[in-house]
Every structure is written in C-alpha cells, then in structure tokens.
Short mmCIF file of C-alpha atoms and ligand atoms in Angstrom, two decimals:
data_model
loop_
_atom_site.label_atom_id
_atom_site.label_comp_id
_atom_site.label_asym_id
_atom_site.label_seq_id
_atom_site.Cartn_x
_atom_site.Cartn_y
_atom_site.Cartn_z
CA UNK A 1 -4.90 3.08 18.67
CA UNK A 2 -3.61 0.22 20.79
CA UNK A 3 -7.17 -0.58 21.88
CA UNK A 4 -8.19 -1.25 18.27
CA UNK A 5 -5.24 -3.39 17.34
CA UNK A 6 -6.38 -6.61 15.74
CA UNK A 7 -4.55 -9.87 16.48
CA UNK A 8 -2.88 -9.44 13.07
CA UNK A 9 -1.73 -5.89 13.93
CA UNK A 10 -0.24 -7.22 17.15
CA UNK A 11 1.58 -9.96 15.27
CA UNK A 12 3.07 -7.40 12.86
CA UNK A 13 4.17 -5.31 15.84
CA UNK A 14 5.90 -8.39 17.19
CA UNK A 15 7.62 -8.98 13.83
CA UNK A 16 8.73 -5.34 13.79
CA UNK A 17 10.57 -5.68 17.08
CA UNK A 18 13.58 -7.04 15.18
CA UNK A 19 14.39 -3.52 14.00
CA UNK A 20 14.50 -2.22 17.58
CA UNK A 21 17.78 -4.07 17.96
CA UNK A 22 19.30 -2.18 15.03
CA UNK A 23 21.20 0.95 15.99
CA UNK A 24 20.30 4.08 14.01
CA UNK A 25 23.09 3.72 11.48
CA UNK A 26 22.38 0.03 10.83
CA UNK A 27 18.69 0.77 10.37
CA UNK A 28 19.39 3.68 8.02
CA UNK A 29 21.73 1.51 5.96
CA UNK A 30 19.20 -1.33 5.81
CA UNK A 31 16.51 1.06 4.59
CA UNK A 32 18.76 2.67 1.98
CA UNK A 33 20.03 -0.65 0.70
CA UNK A 34 16.51 -2.08 0.46
CA UNK A 35 15.29 1.01 -1.40
CA UNK A 36 18.01 0.21 -3.91
CA UNK A 37 16.66 -3.31 -4.27
CA UNK A 38 13.07 -2.07 -4.65
CA UNK A 39 14.05 0.43 -7.34
CA UNK A 40 12.75 -0.03 -10.87
CA UNK A 41 9.79 -2.29 -10.10
CA UNK A 42 6.12 -2.24 -9.17
CA UNK A 43 5.63 -4.38 -6.08
CA UNK A 44 2.71 -6.16 -4.53
CA UNK A 45 1.97 -4.88 -1.04
CA UNK A 46 1.97 -8.52 0.07
CA UNK A 47 5.56 -9.11 -1.06
CA UNK A 48 7.62 -10.11 2.00
CA UNK A 49 10.38 -7.63 1.14
CA UNK A 50 7.82 -4.81 0.97
CA UNK A 51 6.20 -5.82 4.25
CA UNK A 52 9.60 -6.02 5.90
CA UNK A 53 10.53 -2.63 4.48
CA UNK A 54 7.33 -1.20 5.99
CA UNK A 55 8.25 -2.54 9.43
CA UNK A 56 11.73 -1.07 9.16
CA UNK A 57 10.29 2.21 7.85
CA UNK A 58 7.97 2.41 10.86
CA UNK A 59 10.87 1.90 13.23
CA UNK A 60 12.73 4.53 11.23
CA UNK A 61 9.89 7.05 11.56
CA UNK A 62 9.74 6.56 15.32
CA UNK A 63 13.45 7.34 15.48
CA UNK A 64 13.36 10.17 12.88
CA UNK A 65 15.96 8.26 10.96
CA UNK A 66 15.70 10.24 7.70
CA UNK A 67 15.95 13.58 9.48
CA UNK A 68 19.27 12.49 10.97
CA UNK A 69 20.80 12.13 7.49
CA UNK A 70 22.93 9.15 8.45
CA UNK A 71 22.95 7.73 4.92
CA UNK A 72 22.19 8.94 1.42
CA UNK A 73 19.27 7.03 -0.13
CA UNK A 74 19.58 5.96 -3.79
CA UNK A 75 19.56 9.09 -5.96
CA UNK A 76 16.31 8.23 -7.78
CA UNK A 77 14.28 8.72 -4.60
CA UNK A 78 13.42 12.35 -3.96
CA UNK A 79 12.36 13.57 -0.52
CA UNK A 80 8.66 13.10 0.36
CA UNK A 81 6.76 16.29 1.09
CA UNK A 82 4.88 14.59 3.96
CA UNK A 83 7.71 13.34 6.18
CA UNK A 84 10.95 13.93 4.21
CA UNK A 85 11.63 10.20 3.90
CA UNK A 86 12.51 8.95 0.39
CA UNK A 87 9.42 9.04 -1.81
CA UNK A 88 7.98 5.53 -2.11
CA UNK A 89 4.29 5.69 -3.09
CA UNK A 90 1.53 3.09 -2.77
CA UNK A 91 -1.48 2.81 -5.07
CA UNK A 92 -4.76 1.92 -3.33
CA UNK A 93 -8.41 1.88 -4.38
CA UNK A 94 -8.78 5.25 -2.59
CA UNK A 95 -6.40 6.96 -5.01
CA UNK A 96 -8.99 9.46 -6.24
CA UNK A 97 -9.72 10.81 -2.74
CA UNK A 98 -6.47 10.10 -0.94
CA UNK A 99 -3.85 10.20 -3.72
CA UNK A 100 -0.81 7.94 -3.39
CA UNK A 101 0.15 6.86 0.13
CA UNK A 102 3.55 7.26 1.80
CA UNK A 103 5.16 4.00 2.96
CA UNK A 104 6.91 5.81 5.78
CA UNK A 105 4.22 7.88 7.48
CA UNK A 106 1.00 6.53 5.83
CA UNK A 107 -0.02 10.06 4.89
CA UNK A 108 -0.79 11.24 1.36
CA UNK A 109 2.53 11.54 -0.43
CA UNK A 110 1.06 12.72 -3.73
CA UNK A 111 -2.46 14.17 -3.86
CA UNK A 112 -4.52 13.07 -6.86
CA UNK A 113 -4.43 16.56 -8.42
CA UNK A 114 -0.63 16.47 -8.38
CA UNK A 115 -0.34 13.13 -10.19
CA UNK A 116 0.89 13.18 -13.78
CA UNK A 117 -1.96 14.42 -15.97
CA UNK A 118 -1.40 11.51 -18.33
CA UNK A 119 -2.38 9.10 -15.56
CA UNK A 120 -5.21 10.90 -13.82
CA UNK A 121 -7.92 9.76 -16.24
CA UNK A 122 -6.91 6.09 -16.02
CA UNK A 123 -6.64 6.15 -12.23
CA UNK A 124 -9.92 8.00 -11.85
CA UNK A 125 -11.77 5.57 -14.12
CA UNK A 126 -10.29 2.59 -12.27
CA UNK A 127 -11.15 3.97 -8.82
CA UNK A 128 -14.67 4.83 -10.01
CA UNK A 129 -15.14 1.26 -11.24
CA UNK A 130 -13.78 -0.14 -7.98
CA UNK A 131 -15.82 1.98 -5.55
CA UNK A 132 -19.26 0.39 -6.15
CA UNK A 133 -17.68 -3.08 -6.23
CA UNK A 134 -16.04 -2.54 -2.85
CA UNK A 135 -19.25 -0.91 -1.65
CA UNK A 136 -21.06 -4.26 -1.85
CA UNK A 137 -19.15 -5.33 1.29
CA UNK A 138 -20.67 -2.36 3.13
CA UNK A 139 -24.26 -2.57 1.94
CA UNK A 140 -26.86 -1.97 4.65
CA UNK A 141 -29.72 -4.38 5.37
CA UNK A 142 -32.05 -2.69 2.93
CA UNK A 143 -29.55 -2.94 0.08
CA UNK A 144 -28.79 -6.55 0.95
CA UNK A 145 -32.46 -7.46 0.93
CA UNK A 146 -33.10 -5.74 -2.38
CA UNK A 147 -30.25 -7.72 -3.93
CA UNK A 148 -32.10 -10.95 -3.17
CA UNK A 149 -29.20 -13.35 -2.82
CA UNK A 150 -26.59 -11.26 -0.97
CA UNK A 151 -24.05 -14.06 -0.79
CA UNK A 152 -24.06 -14.30 -4.55
CA UNK A 153 -23.73 -10.51 -4.93
CA UNK A 154 -20.81 -10.52 -2.47
CA UNK A 155 -19.11 -13.38 -4.32
CA UNK A 156 -19.55 -11.59 -7.65
CA UNK A 157 -18.11 -8.38 -6.17
CA UNK A 158 -15.11 -10.27 -4.81
CA UNK A 159 -14.43 -11.72 -8.26
CA UNK A 160 -14.68 -8.27 -9.84
CA UNK A 161 -12.32 -6.88 -7.20
CA UNK A 162 -9.79 -9.60 -8.06
CA UNK A 163 -9.89 -8.45 -11.70
CA UNK A 164 -9.66 -4.76 -10.81
CA UNK A 165 -6.72 -5.33 -8.46
CA UNK A 166 -5.06 -7.35 -11.20
CA UNK A 167 -5.49 -4.36 -13.52
CA UNK A 168 -3.82 -2.14 -10.91
CA UNK A 169 -0.82 -4.44 -10.77
CA UNK A 170 -0.61 -5.20 -14.48
CA UNK A 171 -1.36 -1.79 -16.00
CA UNK A 172 -1.61 1.10 -13.53
CA UNK A 173 1.39 0.44 -11.28
CA UNK A 174 3.77 0.02 -14.25
CA UNK A 175 2.50 3.35 -15.64
CA UNK A 176 3.24 5.04 -12.31
CA UNK A 177 6.69 3.54 -12.50
CA UNK A 178 7.47 5.91 -15.35
CA UNK A 179 7.27 8.72 -12.78
CA UNK A 180 8.51 7.14 -9.54
CA UNK A 181 11.58 4.99 -8.82
CA UNK A 182 9.46 2.22 -7.28
CA UNK A 183 5.74 1.73 -6.72
CA UNK A 184 3.74 -0.48 -4.38
CA UNK A 185 0.18 -1.52 -5.20
CA UNK A 186 -2.37 -2.91 -2.76
CA UNK A 187 -3.13 -6.49 -3.86
CA UNK A 188 -5.89 -7.37 -1.43
CA UNK A 189 -9.34 -6.28 -0.29
CA UNK A 190 -10.08 -7.30 3.28
CA UNK A 191 -13.71 -6.26 3.19
CA UNK A 192 -14.40 -8.53 0.21
CA UNK A 193 -12.03 -11.21 1.53
CA UNK A 194 -9.85 -10.97 -1.57
CA UNK A 195 -6.39 -12.26 -0.70
CA UNK A 196 -3.15 -11.55 -2.56
CA UNK A 197 -3.08 -15.07 -3.94
CA UNK A 198 -6.48 -14.44 -5.54
CA UNK A 199 -5.11 -11.51 -7.54
CA UNK A 200 -3.43 -12.51 -10.80
CA UNK A 201 -1.32 -10.14 -12.84
ZN1 ZN B 1 5.52 10.41 4.55
#
C-alpha cells in the first residue's frame, strides 16, 4: 500500500496526523459531534468538513473507536454492517457493482441489491450511462485510433461526466437522503480530470 501512495495520498496522511494527538475520548466526541453536523444533508465528497471527517474516521478505525463505545452517535445513524461504525454511505459511479461505500472502512456498506427498491432503477440507469463515459479515459490504442480525434472524445466525455456527477448531487443523493441520515456523493472523476469545481448542482 505504502509503495503506491501518490504525493496527494501522502499529503492527506500528513493532514490526518492531527487526529493522532486526540485521545480516544476526544476523537470519539469529535466524530459524534461532526456526524450531528452532517445529518440531514447530501454532501460533496470534496467538502472540507467531509474530508476532515474521513481523516478522523480513519484514525478512529485504526483505534477501533466505535467498538469501544465511548460515546453515543446521533440516534439517526444505525450501526454499519461492515465495521459497526455509524452508517454514513457514499454514492460513487460504481454503485451498481459496489453498492454504497462506508466512510469508515471503505468497504461496501449497502450492496446494490439491498438499496431501496424505489431507487434501484434510477441508480442503475445513472451508473449505466456513466460507465461508457468514464470508459473513454481507459480506451486502448485501437479504440483511440478508431475515434479519430481522441482529445476531442476525451473532452466530450469529461463534459458528460460533469453533467452526470451534477445529476448525482442534484437528484440521486437527495433521494438517498430519504433513507439515510446523511449521504456523501463523489463529485470528481480523476480519470477524466473532472474536478469538484467543474461539477455544478
Ligand atoms: Zn464500514
């Protein structure tokens, strides 16, 4: 893992060191209080509070903070089946294969089949529309050649991804919010170089 860390991963690790100085109780309280502040909204993954929560959650996982039951998280958050941390799901373009992702252990917190039936069709259609768009970033040489102007195809795919991510934030994440106390949605696509500021909701 460490061998593959990008400069950005290393920087985030450095940022996360702040939580090492928290004792277990302070960290548990910080997490619980922040869950309270996240409650009731759909959040961009890029939001600084969300990113900070992720860093704290990672530190918490390393120290098994939720298993120690030092604090009671806000009542709306049930226990995750994956790691028993409070259930805080993230919507990504891989939702059809991977379901919703746990913010604490990065595992699947809700498999697609277990998502509310009312949402499955919308999520499936969105993910199916996204997959070929994202796929443009991973075309092989033959596909790139057959496209003629690959740069133009890549640019067009990036613009489509911006729209699709905007749909996730504007329509899909709020729908998920009817079933979860808070929801995070991925508002970027590294492979297509779509940045959060490119995604409008
Ligand atoms: Zn988990």
